[in-house]
């Protein structure tokens, strides 16, 4: 019963818009492009401000936390405007 309801719910999230080849088309509007440019401007304006984030690990540092430490060491968080402490 749960499987059936999940299938029905997931099909409701799709679009039936097809092009002449029978493939689904993706809508690409000019408005979307303009909004993404505005978002880029706000990111560059706030580039000097870092948001403080504290990451709490699940007991002790372990191998599954490697990506967090690599990103911290390589400055990936700062590139995204985050001041992360682990």
JSON list of N, CA and C in Angstrom, two decimals:
[
{"chain": "A", "resi": 1, "resn": "UNK", "atom": "N", "xyz": [0.82, -1.19, 0.00]},
{"chain": "A", "resi": 1, "resn": "UNK", "atom": "CA", "xyz": [0.00, 0.00, 0.00]},
{"chain": "A", "resi": 1, "resn": "UNK", "atom": "C", "xyz": [0.87, 1.26, 0.00]},
{"chain": "A", "resi": 2, "resn": "UNK", "atom": "N", "xyz": [1.93, 1.24, 0.81]},
{"chain": "A", "resi": 2, "resn": "UNK", "atom": "CA", "xyz": [2.84, 2.38, 0.86]},
{"chain": "A", "resi": 2, "resn": "UNK", "atom": "C", "xyz": [3.53, 2.58, -0.49]},
{"chain": "A", "resi": 3, "resn": "UNK", "atom": "N", "xyz": [3.93, 1.48, -1.12]},
{"chain": "A", "resi": 3, "resn": "UNK", "atom": "CA", "xyz": [4.58, 1.57, -2.43]},
{"chain": "A", "resi": 3, "resn": "UNK", "atom": "C", "xyz": [3.66, 2.20, -3.45]},
{"chain": "A", "resi": 4, "resn": "UNK", "atom": "N", "xyz": [2.42, 1.80, -3.44]},
{"chain": "A", "resi": 4, "resn": "UNK", "atom": "CA", "xyz": [1.45, 2.35, -4.39]},
{"chain": "A", "resi": 4, "resn": "UNK", "atom": "C", "xyz": [1.26, 3.84, -4.18]},
{"chain": "A", "resi": 5, "resn": "UNK", "atom": "N", "xyz": [1.16, 4.28, -2.95]},
{"chain": "A", "resi": 5, "resn": "UNK", "atom": "CA", "xyz": [0.97, 5.70, -2.69]},
{"chain": "A", "resi": 5, "resn": "UNK", "atom": "C", "xyz": [2.21, 6.51, -3.07]},
{"chain": "A", "resi": 6, "resn": "UNK", "atom": "N", "xyz": [3.41, 5.94, -2.91]},
{"chain": "A", "resi": 6, "resn": "UNK", "atom": "CA", "xyz": [4.63, 6.64, -3.33]},
{"chain": "A", "resi": 6, "resn": "UNK", "atom": "C", "xyz": [4.70, 6.77, -4.84]},
{"chain": "A", "resi": 7, "resn": "UNK", "atom": "N", "xyz": [4.29, 5.74, -5.55]},
{"chain": "A", "resi": 7, "resn": "UNK", "atom": "CA", "xyz": [4.28, 5.79, -7.01]},
{"chain": "A", "resi": 7, "resn": "UNK", "atom": "C", "xyz": [3.30, 6.84, -7.49]},
{"chain": "A", "resi": 8, "resn": "UNK", "atom": "N", "xyz": [2.12, 6.87, -6.91]},
{"chain": "A", "resi": 8, "resn": "UNK", "atom": "CA", "xyz": [1.12, 7.86, -7.31]},
{"chain": "A", "resi": 8, "resn": "UNK", "atom": "C", "xyz": [1.61, 9.27, -7.00]},
{"chain": "A", "resi": 9, "resn": "UNK", "atom": "N", "xyz": [2.21, 9.46, -5.85]},
{"chain": "A", "resi": 9, "resn": "UNK", "atom": "CA", "xyz": [2.71, 10.78, -5.48]},
{"chain": "A", "resi": 9, "resn": "UNK", "atom": "C", "xyz": [3.84, 11.24, -6.39]},
{"chain": "A", "resi": 10, "resn": "UNK", "atom": "N", "xyz": [4.72, 10.33, -6.79]},
{"chain": "A", "resi": 10, "resn": "UNK", "atom": "CA", "xyz": [5.85, 10.73, -7.63]},
{"chain": "A", "resi": 10, "resn": "UNK", "atom": "C", "xyz": [5.41, 11.03, -9.05]},
{"chain": "A", "resi": 11, "resn": "UNK", "atom": "N", "xyz": [4.38, 10.37, -9.56]},
{"chain": "A", "resi": 11, "resn": "UNK", "atom": "CA", "xyz": [3.92, 10.67, -10.91]},
{"chain": "A", "resi": 11, "resn": "UNK", "atom": "C", "xyz": [3.20, 12.01, -10.96]},
{"chain": "A", "resi": 12, "resn": "UNK", "atom": "N", "xyz": [2.68, 12.47, -9.86]},
{"chain": "A", "resi": 12, "resn": "UNK", "atom": "CA", "xyz": [2.03, 13.77, -9.81]},
{"chain": "A", "resi": 12, "resn": "UNK", "atom": "C", "xyz": [3.02, 14.91, -9.89]},
{"chain": "A", "resi": 13, "resn": "UNK", "atom": "N", "xyz": [4.29, 14.65, -9.73]},
{"chain": "A", "resi": 13, "resn": "UNK", "atom": "CA", "xyz": [5.32, 15.69, -9.75]},
{"chain": "A", "resi": 13, "resn": "UNK", "atom": "C", "xyz": [5.97, 15.85, -11.11]},
{"chain": "A", "resi": 14, "resn": "UNK", "atom": "N", "xyz": [5.49, 15.13, -12.12]},
{"chain": "A", "resi": 14, "resn": "UNK", "atom": "CA", "xyz": [6.11, 15.19, -13.44]},
{"chain": "A", "resi": 14, "resn": "UNK", "atom": "C", "xyz": [5.27, 16.03, -14.38]},
{"chain": "A", "resi": 15, "resn": "UNK", "atom": "N", "xyz": [5.88, 16.45, -15.47]},
{"chain": "A", "resi": 15, "resn": "UNK", "atom": "CA", "xyz": [5.19, 17.23, -16.48]},
{"chain": "A", "resi": 15, "resn": "UNK", "atom": "C", "xyz": [4.90, 16.35, -17.68]},
{"chain": "A", "resi": 16, "resn": "UNK", "atom": "N", "xyz": [3.76, 16.55, -18.30]},
{"chain": "A", "resi": 16, "resn": "UNK", "atom": "CA", "xyz": [3.40, 15.77, -19.48]},
{"chain": "A", "resi": 16, "resn": "UNK", "atom": "C", "xyz": [3.65, 16.54, -20.76]},
{"chain": "A", "resi": 17, "resn": "UNK", "atom": "N", "xyz": [4.30, 17.68, -20.70]},
{"chain": "A", "resi": 17, "resn": "UNK", "atom": "CA", "xyz": [4.57, 18.49, -21.87]},
{"chain": "A", "resi": 17, "resn": "UNK", "atom": "C", "xyz": [5.62, 17.79, -22.73]},
{"chain": "A", "resi": 18, "resn": "UNK", "atom": "N", "xyz": [5.27, 17.51, -23.98]},
{"chain": "A", "resi": 18, "resn": "UNK", "atom": "CA", "xyz": [6.16, 16.78, -24.88]},
{"chain": "A", "resi": 18, "resn": "UNK", "atom": "C", "xyz": [6.45, 17.64, -26.11]},
{"chain": "A", "resi": 19, "resn": "UNK", "atom": "N", "xyz": [7.64, 17.47, -26.70]},
{"chain": "A", "resi": 19, "resn": "UNK", "atom": "CA", "xyz": [7.95, 18.15, -27.94]},
{"chain": "A", "resi": 19, "resn": "UNK", "atom": "C", "xyz": [7.55, 17.26, -29.11]},
{"chain": "A", "resi": 20, "resn": "UNK", "atom": "N", "xyz": [7.86, 17.66, -30.34]},
{"chain": "A", "resi": 20, "resn": "UNK", "atom": "CA", "xyz": [7.41, 16.89, -31.50]},
{"chain": "A", "resi": 20, "resn": "UNK", "atom": "C", "xyz": [8.05, 15.52, -31.60]},
{"chain": "A", "resi": 21, "resn": "UNK", "atom": "N", "xyz": [9.19, 15.28, -30.94]},
{"chain": "A", "resi": 21, "resn": "UNK", "atom": "CA", "xyz": [9.82, 13.96, -30.93]},
{"chain": "A", "resi": 21, "resn": "UNK", "atom": "C", "xyz": [9.26, 13.07, -29.84]},
{"chain": "A", "resi": 22, "resn": "UNK", "atom": "N", "xyz": [8.35, 13.57, -29.03]},
{"chain": "A", "resi": 22, "resn": "UNK", "atom": "CA", "xyz": [7.78, 12.78, -27.95]},
{"chain": "A", "resi": 22, "resn": "UNK", "atom": "C", "xyz": [8.57, 12.87, -26.66]},
{"chain": "A", "resi": 23, "resn": "UNK", "atom": "N", "xyz": [9.62, 13.67, -26.64]},
{"chain": "A", "resi": 23, "resn": "UNK", "atom": "CA", "xyz": [10.43, 13.83, -25.43]},
{"chain": "A", "resi": 23, "resn": "UNK", "atom": "C", "xyz": [9.91, 15.00, -24.62]},
{"chain": "A", "resi": 24, "resn": "UNK", "atom": "N", "xyz": [10.12, 14.94, -23.32]},
{"chain": "A", "resi": 24, "resn": "UNK", "atom": "CA", "xyz": [9.68, 16.05, -22.48]},
{"chain": "A", "resi": 24, "resn": "UNK", "atom": "C", "xyz": [10.57, 17.26, -22.70]},
{"chain": "A", "resi": 25, "resn": "UNK", "atom": "N", "xyz": [9.94, 18.43, -22.72]},
{"chain": "A", "resi": 25, "resn": "UNK", "atom": "CA", "xyz": [10.67, 19.68, -22.88]},
{"chain": "A", "resi": 25, "resn": "UNK", "atom": "C", "xyz": [10.93, 20.32, -21.53]},
{"chain": "A", "resi": 26, "resn": "UNK", "atom": "N", "xyz": [12.05, 20.97, -21.41]},
{"chain": "A", "resi": 26, "resn": "UNK", "atom": "CA", "xyz": [12.34, 21.76, -20.22]},
{"chain": "A", "resi": 26, "resn": "UNK", "atom": "C", "xyz": [12.00, 23.20, -20.52]},
{"chain": "A", "resi": 27, "resn": "UNK", "atom": "N", "xyz": [11.31, 23.84, -19.60]},
{"chain": "A", "resi": 27, "resn": "UNK", "atom": "CA", "xyz": [10.96, 25.23, -19.80]},
{"chain": "A", "resi": 27, "resn": "UNK", "atom": "C", "xyz": [12.14, 26.12, -19.44]},
{"chain": "A", "resi": 28, "resn": "UNK", "atom": "N", "xyz": [12.52, 26.99, -20.37]},
{"chain": "A", "resi": 28, "resn": "UNK", "atom": "CA", "xyz": [13.62, 27.91, -20.15]},
{"chain": "A", "resi": 28, "resn": "UNK", "atom": "C", "xyz": [13.09, 29.31, -20.42]},
{"chain": "A", "resi": 29, "resn": "UNK", "atom": "N", "xyz": [12.87, 30.07, -19.38]},
{"chain": "A", "resi": 29, "resn": "UNK", "atom": "CA", "xyz": [12.31, 31.41, -19.56]},
{"chain": "A", "resi": 29, "resn": "UNK", "atom": "C", "xyz": [13.38, 32.45, -19.34]},
{"chain": "A", "resi": 30, "resn": "UNK", "atom": "N", "xyz": [13.16, 33.59, -19.94]},
{"chain": "A", "resi": 30, "resn": "UNK", "atom": "CA", "xyz": [14.08, 34.70, -19.79]},
{"chain": "A", "resi": 30, "resn": "UNK", "atom": "C", "xyz": [14.10, 35.18, -18.34]},
{"chain": "A", "resi": 31, "resn": "UNK", "atom": "N", "xyz": [12.95, 35.11, -17.68]},
{"chain": "A", "resi": 31, "resn": "UNK", "atom": "CA", "xyz": [12.86, 35.58, -16.30]},
{"chain": "A", "resi": 31, "resn": "UNK", "atom": "C", "xyz": [13.80, 34.80, -15.39]},
{"chain": "A", "resi": 32, "resn": "UNK", "atom": "N", "xyz": [13.93, 33.50, -15.61]},
{"chain": "A", "resi": 32, "resn": "UNK", "atom": "CA", "xyz": [14.82, 32.69, -14.80]},
{"chain": "A", "resi": 32, "resn": "UNK", "atom": "C", "xyz": [16.26, 33.18, -14.94]},
{"chain": "A", "resi": 33, "resn": "UNK", "atom": "N", "xyz": [16.67, 33.50, -16.15]},
{"chain": "A", "resi": 33, "resn": "UNK", "atom": "CA", "xyz": [18.02, 33.98, -16.37]},
{"chain": "A", "resi": 33, "resn": "UNK", "atom": "C", "xyz": [18.28, 35.30, -15.66]},
{"chain": "A", "resi": 34, "resn": "UNK", "atom": "N", "xyz": [17.29, 36.18, -15.69]},
{"chain": "A", "resi": 34, "resn": "UNK", "atom": "CA", "xyz": [17.46, 37.47, -15.03]},
{"chain": "A", "resi": 34, "resn": "UNK", "atom": "C", "xyz": [17.56, 37.30, -13.52]},
{"chain": "A", "resi": 35, "resn": "UNK", "atom": "N", "xyz": [16.77, 36.39, -12.96]},
{"chain": "A", "resi": 35, "resn": "UNK", "atom": "CA", "xyz": [16.82, 36.16, -11.52]},
{"chain": "A", "resi": 35, "resn": "UNK", "atom": "C", "xyz": [18.16, 35.60, -11.10]},
{"chain": "A", "resi": 36, "resn": "UNK", "atom": "N", "xyz": [18.75, 34.73, -11.90]},
{"chain": "A", "resi": 36, "resn": "UNK", "atom": "CA", "xyz": [20.04, 34.16, -11.53]},
{"chain": "A", "resi": 36, "resn": "UNK", "atom": "C", "xyz": [21.13, 35.22, -11.55]},
{"chain": "A", "resi": 37, "resn": "UNK", "atom": "N", "xyz": [21.02, 36.19, -12.46]},
{"chain": "A", "resi": 37, "resn": "UNK", "atom": "CA", "xyz": [22.00, 37.28, -12.49]},
{"chain": "A", "resi": 37, "resn": "UNK", "atom": "C", "xyz": [21.87, 38.13, -11.23]},
{"chain": "A", "resi": 38, "resn": "UNK", "atom": "N", "xyz": [20.65, 38.39, -10.80]},
{"chain": "A", "resi": 38, "resn": "UNK", "atom": "CA", "xyz": [20.45, 39.17, -9.57]},
{"chain": "A", "resi": 38, "resn": "UNK", "atom": "C", "xyz": [21.00, 38.44, -8.37]},
{"chain": "A", "resi": 39, "resn": "UNK", "atom": "N", "xyz": [20.83, 37.12, -8.32]},
{"chain": "A", "resi": 39, "resn": "UNK", "atom": "CA", "xyz": [21.37, 36.33, -7.22]},
{"chain": "A", "resi": 39, "resn": "UNK", "atom": "C", "xyz": [22.88, 36.42, -7.18]},
{"chain": "A", "resi": 40, "resn": "UNK", "atom": "N", "xyz": [23.54, 36.40, -8.36]},
{"chain": "A", "resi": 40, "resn": "UNK", "atom": "CA", "xyz": [24.99, 36.50, -8.41]},
{"chain": "A", "resi": 40, "resn": "UNK", "atom": "C", "xyz": [25.46, 37.84, -7.85]},
{"chain": "A", "resi": 41, "resn": "UNK", "atom": "N", "xyz": [24.74, 38.90, -8.15]},
{"chain": "A", "resi": 41, "resn": "UNK", "atom": "CA", "xyz": [25.12, 40.22, -7.64]},
{"chain": "A", "resi": 41, "resn": "UNK", "atom": "C", "xyz": [25.06, 40.26, -6.12]},
{"chain": "A", "resi": 42, "resn": "UNK", "atom": "N", "xyz": [24.01, 39.69, -5.54]},
{"chain": "A", "resi": 42, "resn": "UNK", "atom": "CA", "xyz": [23.89, 39.73, -4.09]},
{"chain": "A", "resi": 42, "resn": "UNK", "atom": "C", "xyz": [24.97, 38.90, -3.42]},
{"chain": "A", "resi": 43, "resn": "UNK", "atom": "N", "xyz": [25.42, 37.83, -4.07]},
{"chain": "A", "resi": 43, "resn": "UNK", "atom": "CA", "xyz": [26.50, 37.02, -3.52]},
{"chain": "A", "resi": 43, "resn": "UNK", "atom": "C", "xyz": [27.80, 37.82, -3.51]},
{"chain": "A", "resi": 44, "resn": "UNK", "atom": "N", "xyz": [28.09, 38.53, -4.60]},
{"chain": "A", "resi": 44, "resn": "UNK", "atom": "CA", "xyz": [29.34, 39.29, -4.65]},
{"chain": "A", "resi": 44, "resn": "UNK", "atom": "C", "xyz": [29.30, 40.48, -3.69]},
{"chain": "A", "resi": 45, "resn": "UNK", "atom": "N", "xyz": [28.12, 41.07, -3.46]},
{"chain": "A", "resi": 45, "resn": "UNK", "atom": "CA", "xyz": [28.03, 42.18, -2.52]},
{"chain": "A", "resi": 45, "resn": "UNK", "atom": "C", "xyz": [28.30, 41.73, -1.10]},
{"chain": "A", "resi": 46, "resn": "UNK", "atom": "N", "xyz": [27.89, 40.52, -0.74]},
{"chain": "A", "resi": 46, "resn": "UNK", "atom": "CA", "xyz": [28.07, 40.00, 0.61]},
{"chain": "A", "resi": 46, "resn": "UNK", "atom": "C", "xyz": [29.33, 39.17, 0.77]},
{"chain": "A", "resi": 47, "resn": "UNK", "atom": "N", "xyz": [30.23, 39.23, -0.21]},
{"chain": "A", "resi": 47, "resn": "UNK", "atom": "CA", "xyz": [31.40, 38.36, -0.20]},
{"chain": "A", "resi": 47, "resn": "UNK", "atom": "C", "xyz": [32.29, 38.58, 1.03]},
{"chain": "A", "resi": 48, "resn": "UNK", "atom": "N", "xyz": [32.36, 39.79, 1.54]},
{"chain": "A", "resi": 48, "resn": "UNK", "atom": "CA", "xyz": [33.21, 40.07, 2.68]},
{"chain": "A", "resi": 48, "resn": "UNK", "atom": "C", "xyz": [32.65, 39.57, 4.00]},
{"chain": "A", "resi": 49, "resn": "UNK", "atom": "N", "xyz": [31.37, 39.28, 4.03]},
{"chain": "A", "resi": 49, "resn": "UNK", "atom": "CA", "xyz": [30.72, 38.84, 5.27]},
{"chain": "A", "resi": 49, "resn": "UNK", "atom": "C", "xyz": [30.67, 37.32, 5.30]},
{"chain": "A", "resi": 50, "resn": "UNK", "atom": "N", "xyz": [31.24, 36.72, 6.35]},
{"chain": "A", "resi": 50, "resn": "UNK", "atom": "CA", "xyz": [31.20, 35.27, 6.51]},
{"chain": "A", "resi": 50, "resn": "UNK", "atom": "C", "xyz": [30.16, 34.91, 7.57]},
{"chain": "A", "resi": 51, "resn": "UNK", "atom": "N", "xyz": [29.37, 33.89, 7.27]},
{"chain": "A", "resi": 51, "resn": "UNK", "atom": "CA", "xyz": [28.38, 33.40, 8.23]},
{"chain": "A", "resi": 51, "resn": "UNK", "atom": "C", "xyz": [29.03, 32.34, 9.10]},
{"chain": "A", "resi": 52, "resn": "UNK", "atom": "N", "xyz": [28.97, 32.50, 10.41]},
{"chain": "A", "resi": 52, "resn": "UNK", "atom": "CA", "xyz": [29.57, 31.54, 11.33]},
{"chain": "A", "resi": 52, "resn": "UNK", "atom": "C", "xyz": [28.72, 30.28, 11.43]},
{"chain": "A", "resi": 53, "resn": "UNK", "atom": "N", "xyz": [29.36, 29.13, 11.24]},
{"chain": "A", "resi": 53, "resn": "UNK", "atom": "CA", "xyz": [28.71, 27.83, 11.31]},
{"chain": "A", "resi": 53, "resn": "UNK", "atom": "C", "xyz": [29.54, 26.92, 12.20]},
{"chain": "A", "resi": 54, "resn": "UNK", "atom": "N", "xyz": [28.90, 26.22, 13.12]},
{"chain": "A", "resi": 54, "resn": "UNK", "atom": "CA", "xyz": [29.59, 25.25, 13.97]},
{"chain": "A", "resi": 54, "resn": "UNK", "atom": "C", "xyz": [29.05, 23.86, 13.64]},
{"chain": "A", "resi": 55, "resn": "UNK", "atom": "N", "xyz": [29.94, 22.95, 13.24]},
{"chain": "A", "resi": 55, "resn": "UNK", "atom": "CA", "xyz": [29.56, 21.58, 12.89]},
{"chain": "A", "resi": 55, "resn": "UNK", "atom": "C", "xyz": [29.85, 20.68, 14.08]},
{"chain": "A", "resi": 56, "resn": "UNK", "atom": "N", "xyz": [28.84, 19.97, 14.52]},
{"chain": "A", "resi": 56, "resn": "UNK", "atom": "CA", "xyz": [29.00, 19.02, 15.63]},
{"chain": "A", "resi": 56, "resn": "UNK", "atom": "C", "xyz": [29.08, 17.61, 15.06]},
{"chain": "A", "resi": 57, "resn": "UNK", "atom": "N", "xyz": [30.16, 16.92, 15.40]},
{"chain": "A", "resi": 57, "resn": "UNK", "atom": "CA", "xyz": [30.35, 15.55, 14.92]},
{"chain": "A", "resi": 57, "resn": "UNK", "atom": "C", "xyz": [29.62, 14.56, 15.82]},
{"chain": "A", "resi": 58, "resn": "UNK", "atom": "N", "xyz": [29.41, 13.38, 15.31]},
{"chain": "A", "resi": 58, "resn": "UNK", "atom": "CA", "xyz": [28.66, 12.36, 16.05]},
{"chain": "A", "resi": 58, "resn": "UNK", "atom": "C", "xyz": [29.58, 11.52, 16.93]},
{"chain": "A", "resi": 59, "resn": "UNK", "atom": "N", "xyz": [30.20, 12.04, 17.88]},
{"chain": "A", "resi": 59, "resn": "UNK", "atom": "CA", "xyz": [31.04, 11.40, 18.89]},
{"chain": "A", "resi": 59, "resn": "UNK", "atom": "C", "xyz": [32.49, 11.85, 18.72]},
{"chain": "A", "resi": 60, "resn": "UNK", "atom": "N", "xyz": [33.27, 11.17, 17.90]},
{"chain": "A", "resi": 60, "resn": "UNK", "atom": "CA", "xyz": [34.68, 11.53, 17.68]},
{"chain": "A", "resi": 60, "resn": "UNK", "atom": "C", "xyz": [34.93, 11.64, 16.18]},
{"chain": "A", "resi": 61, "resn": "UNK", "atom": "N", "xyz": [35.98, 12.38, 15.78]},
{"chain": "A", "resi": 61, "resn": "UNK", "atom": "CA", "xyz": [36.32, 12.43, 14.36]},
{"chain": "A", "resi": 61, "resn": "UNK", "atom": "C", "xyz": [36.57, 11.02, 13.81]},
{"chain": "A", "resi": 62, "resn": "UNK", "atom": "N", "xyz": [36.04, 10.76, 12.64]},
{"chain": "A", "resi": 62, "resn": "UNK", "atom": "CA", "xyz": [36.12, 9.45, 12.03]},
{"chain": "A", "resi": 62, "resn": "UNK", "atom": "C", "xyz": [36.35, 9.62, 10.53]},
{"chain": "A", "resi": 63, "resn": "UNK", "atom": "N", "xyz": [36.58, 8.53, 9.83]},
{"chain": "A", "resi": 63, "resn": "UNK", "atom": "CA", "xyz": [36.86, 8.61, 8.39]},
{"chain": "A", "resi": 63, "resn": "UNK", "atom": "C", "xyz": [35.69, 9.16, 7.59]},
{"chain": "A", "resi": 64, "resn": "UNK", "atom": "N", "xyz": [34.48, 9.01, 8.08]},
{"chain": "A", "resi": 64, "resn": "UNK", "atom": "CA", "xyz": [33.34, 9.56, 7.34]},
{"chain": "A", "resi": 64, "resn": "UNK", "atom": "C", "xyz": [33.25, 11.08, 7.46]},
{"chain": "A", "resi": 65, "resn": "UNK", "atom": "N", "xyz": [34.11, 11.70, 8.26]},
{"chain": "A", "resi": 65, "resn": "UNK", "atom": "CA", "xyz": [34.16, 13.15, 8.39]},
{"chain": "A", "resi": 65, "resn": "UNK", "atom": "C", "xyz": [35.27, 13.76, 7.54]},
{"chain": "A", "resi": 66, "resn": "UNK", "atom": "N", "xyz": [35.98, 12.95, 6.79]},
{"chain": "A", "resi": 66, "resn": "UNK", "atom": "CA", "xyz": [37.13, 13.42, 6.01]},
{"chain": "A", "resi": 66, "resn": "UNK", "atom": "C", "xyz": [36.78, 14.58, 5.10]},
{"chain": "A", "resi": 67, "resn": "UNK", "atom": "N", "xyz": [35.65, 14.48, 4.41]},
{"chain": "A", "resi": 67, "resn": "UNK", "atom": "CA", "xyz": [35.25, 15.54, 3.48]},
{"chain": "A", "resi": 67, "resn": "UNK", "atom": "C", "xyz": [35.07, 16.88, 4.15]},
{"chain": "A", "resi": 68, "resn": "UNK", "atom": "N", "xyz": [34.58, 16.86, 5.38]},
{"chain": "A", "resi": 68, "resn": "UNK", "atom": "CA", "xyz": [34.41, 18.11, 6.12]},
{"chain": "A", "resi": 68, "resn": "UNK", "atom": "C", "xyz": [35.75, 18.78, 6.39]},
{"chain": "A", "resi": 69, "resn": "UNK", "atom": "N", "xyz": [36.73, 17.98, 6.81]},
{"chain": "A", "resi": 69, "resn": "UNK", "atom": "CA", "xyz": [38.06, 18.52, 7.12]},
{"chain": "A", "resi": 69, "resn": "UNK", "atom": "C", "xyz": [38.80, 18.96, 5.86]},
{"chain": "A", "resi": 70, "resn": "UNK", "atom": "N", "xyz": [38.66, 18.22, 4.78]},
{"chain": "A", "resi": 70, "resn": "UNK", "atom": "CA", "xyz": [39.31, 18.60, 3.52]},
{"chain": "A", "resi": 70, "resn": "UNK", "atom": "C", "xyz": [38.75, 19.93, 3.02]},
{"chain": "A", "resi": 71, "resn": "UNK", "atom": "N", "xyz": [37.42, 20.07, 3.08]},
{"chain": "A", "resi": 71, "resn": "UNK", "atom": "CA", "xyz": [36.80, 21.31, 2.64]},
{"chain": "A", "resi": 71, "resn": "UNK", "atom": "C", "xyz": [37.25, 22.49, 3.50]},
{"chain": "A", "resi": 72, "resn": "UNK", "atom": "N", "xyz": [37.39, 22.26, 4.80]},
{"chain": "A", "resi": 72, "resn": "UNK", "atom": "CA", "xyz": [37.85, 23.31, 5.70]},
{"chain": "A", "resi": 72, "resn": "UNK", "atom": "C", "xyz": [39.28, 23.72, 5.37]},
{"chain": "A", "resi": 73, "resn": "UNK", "atom": "N", "xyz": [40.16, 22.73, 5.18]},
{"chain": "A", "resi": 73, "resn": "UNK", "atom": "CA", "xyz": [41.57, 23.00, 4.91]},
{"chain": "A", "resi": 73, "resn": "UNK", "atom": "C", "xyz": [41.77, 23.70, 3.56]},
{"chain": "A", "resi": 74, "resn": "UNK", "atom": "N", "xyz": [40.99, 23.31, 2.57]},
{"chain": "A", "resi": 74, "resn": "UNK", "atom": "CA", "xyz": [41.14, 23.89, 1.23]},
{"chain": "A", "resi": 74, "resn": "UNK", "atom": "C", "xyz": [40.38, 25.20, 1.03]},
{"chain": "A", "resi": 75, "resn": "UNK", "atom": "N", "xyz": [39.67, 25.65, 2.06]},
{"chain": "A", "resi": 75, "resn": "UNK", "atom": "CA", "xyz": [38.98, 26.94, 1.98]},
{"chain": "A", "resi": 75, "resn": "UNK", "atom": "C", "xyz": [37.68, 26.91, 1.20]},
{"chain": "A", "resi": 76, "resn": "UNK", "atom": "N", "xyz": [37.10, 25.74, 1.00]},
{"chain": "A", "resi": 76, "resn": "UNK", "atom": "CA", "xyz": [35.85, 25.65, 0.23]},
{"chain": "A", "resi": 76, "resn": "UNK", "atom": "C", "xyz": [34.70, 26.35, 0.94]},
{"chain": "A", "resi": 77, "resn": "UNK", "atom": "N", "xyz": [34.67, 26.27, 2.25]},
{"chain": "A", "resi": 77, "resn": "UNK", "atom": "CA", "xyz": [33.60, 26.92, 3.00]},
{"chain": "A", "resi": 77, "resn": "UNK", "atom": "C", "xyz": [33.71, 28.44, 2.88]},
{"chain": "A", "resi": 78, "resn": "UNK", "atom": "N", "xyz": [34.91, 28.96, 2.99]},
{"chain": "A", "resi": 78, "resn": "UNK", "atom": "CA", "xyz": [35.11, 30.41, 2.87]},
{"chain": "A", "resi": 78, "resn": "UNK", "atom": "C", "xyz": [34.72, 30.89, 1.49]},
{"chain": "A", "resi": 79, "resn": "UNK", "atom": "N", "xyz": [34.99, 30.08, 0.46]},
{"chain": "A", "resi": 79, "resn": "UNK", "atom": "CA", "xyz": [34.59, 30.45, -0.90]},
{"chain": "A", "resi": 79, "resn": "UNK", "atom": "C", "xyz": [33.09, 30.61, -1.02]},
{"chain": "A", "resi": 80, "resn": "UNK", "atom": "N", "xyz": [32.35, 29.92, -0.18]},
{"chain": "A", "resi": 80, "resn": "UNK", "atom": "CA", "xyz": [30.88, 29.99, -0.19]},
{"chain": "A", "resi": 80, "resn": "UNK", "atom": "C", "xyz": [30.34, 30.95, 0.87]},
{"chain": "A", "resi": 81, "resn": "UNK", "atom": "N", "xyz": [31.23, 31.69, 1.52]},
{"chain": "A", "resi": 81, "resn": "UNK", "atom": "CA", "xyz": [30.80, 32.68, 2.50]},
{"chain": "A", "resi": 81, "resn": "UNK", "atom": "C", "xyz": [30.52, 32.13, 3.89]},
{"chain": "A", "resi": 82, "resn": "UNK", "atom": "N", "xyz": [31.16, 31.01, 4.23]},
{"chain": "A", "resi": 82, "resn": "UNK", "atom": "CA", "xyz": [30.93, 30.38, 5.52]},
{"chain": "A", "resi": 82, "resn": "UNK", "atom": "C", "xyz": [32.21, 30.34, 6.35]},
{"chain": "A", "resi": 83, "resn": "UNK", "atom": "N", "xyz": [32.11, 30.64, 7.62]},
{"chain": "A", "resi": 83, "resn": "UNK", "atom": "CA", "xyz": [33.20, 30.50, 8.56]},
{"chain": "A", "resi": 83, "resn": "UNK", "atom": "C", "xyz": [32.87, 29.28, 9.42]},
{"chain": "A", "resi": 84, "resn": "UNK", "atom": "N", "xyz": [33.42, 28.12, 9.05]},
{"chain": "A", "resi": 84, "resn": "UNK", "atom": "CA", "xyz": [33.04, 26.85, 9.67]},
{"chain": "A", "resi": 84, "resn": "UNK", "atom": "C", "xyz": [34.05, 26.46, 10.73]},
{"chain": "A", "resi": 85, "resn": "UNK", "atom": "N", "xyz": [33.55, 26.03, 11.87]},
{"chain": "A", "resi": 85, "resn": "UNK", "atom": "CA", "xyz": [34.39, 25.43, 12.89]},
{"chain": "A", "resi": 85, "resn": "UNK", "atom": "C", "xyz": [33.85, 24.04, 13.18]},
{"chain": "A", "resi": 86, "resn": "UNK", "atom": "N", "xyz": [34.80, 23.09, 13.26]},
{"chain": "A", "resi": 86, "resn": "UNK", "atom": "CA", "xyz": [34.41, 21.69, 13.50]},
{"chain": "A", "resi": 86, "resn": "UNK", "atom": "C", "xyz": [34.89, 21.30, 14.88]}
]
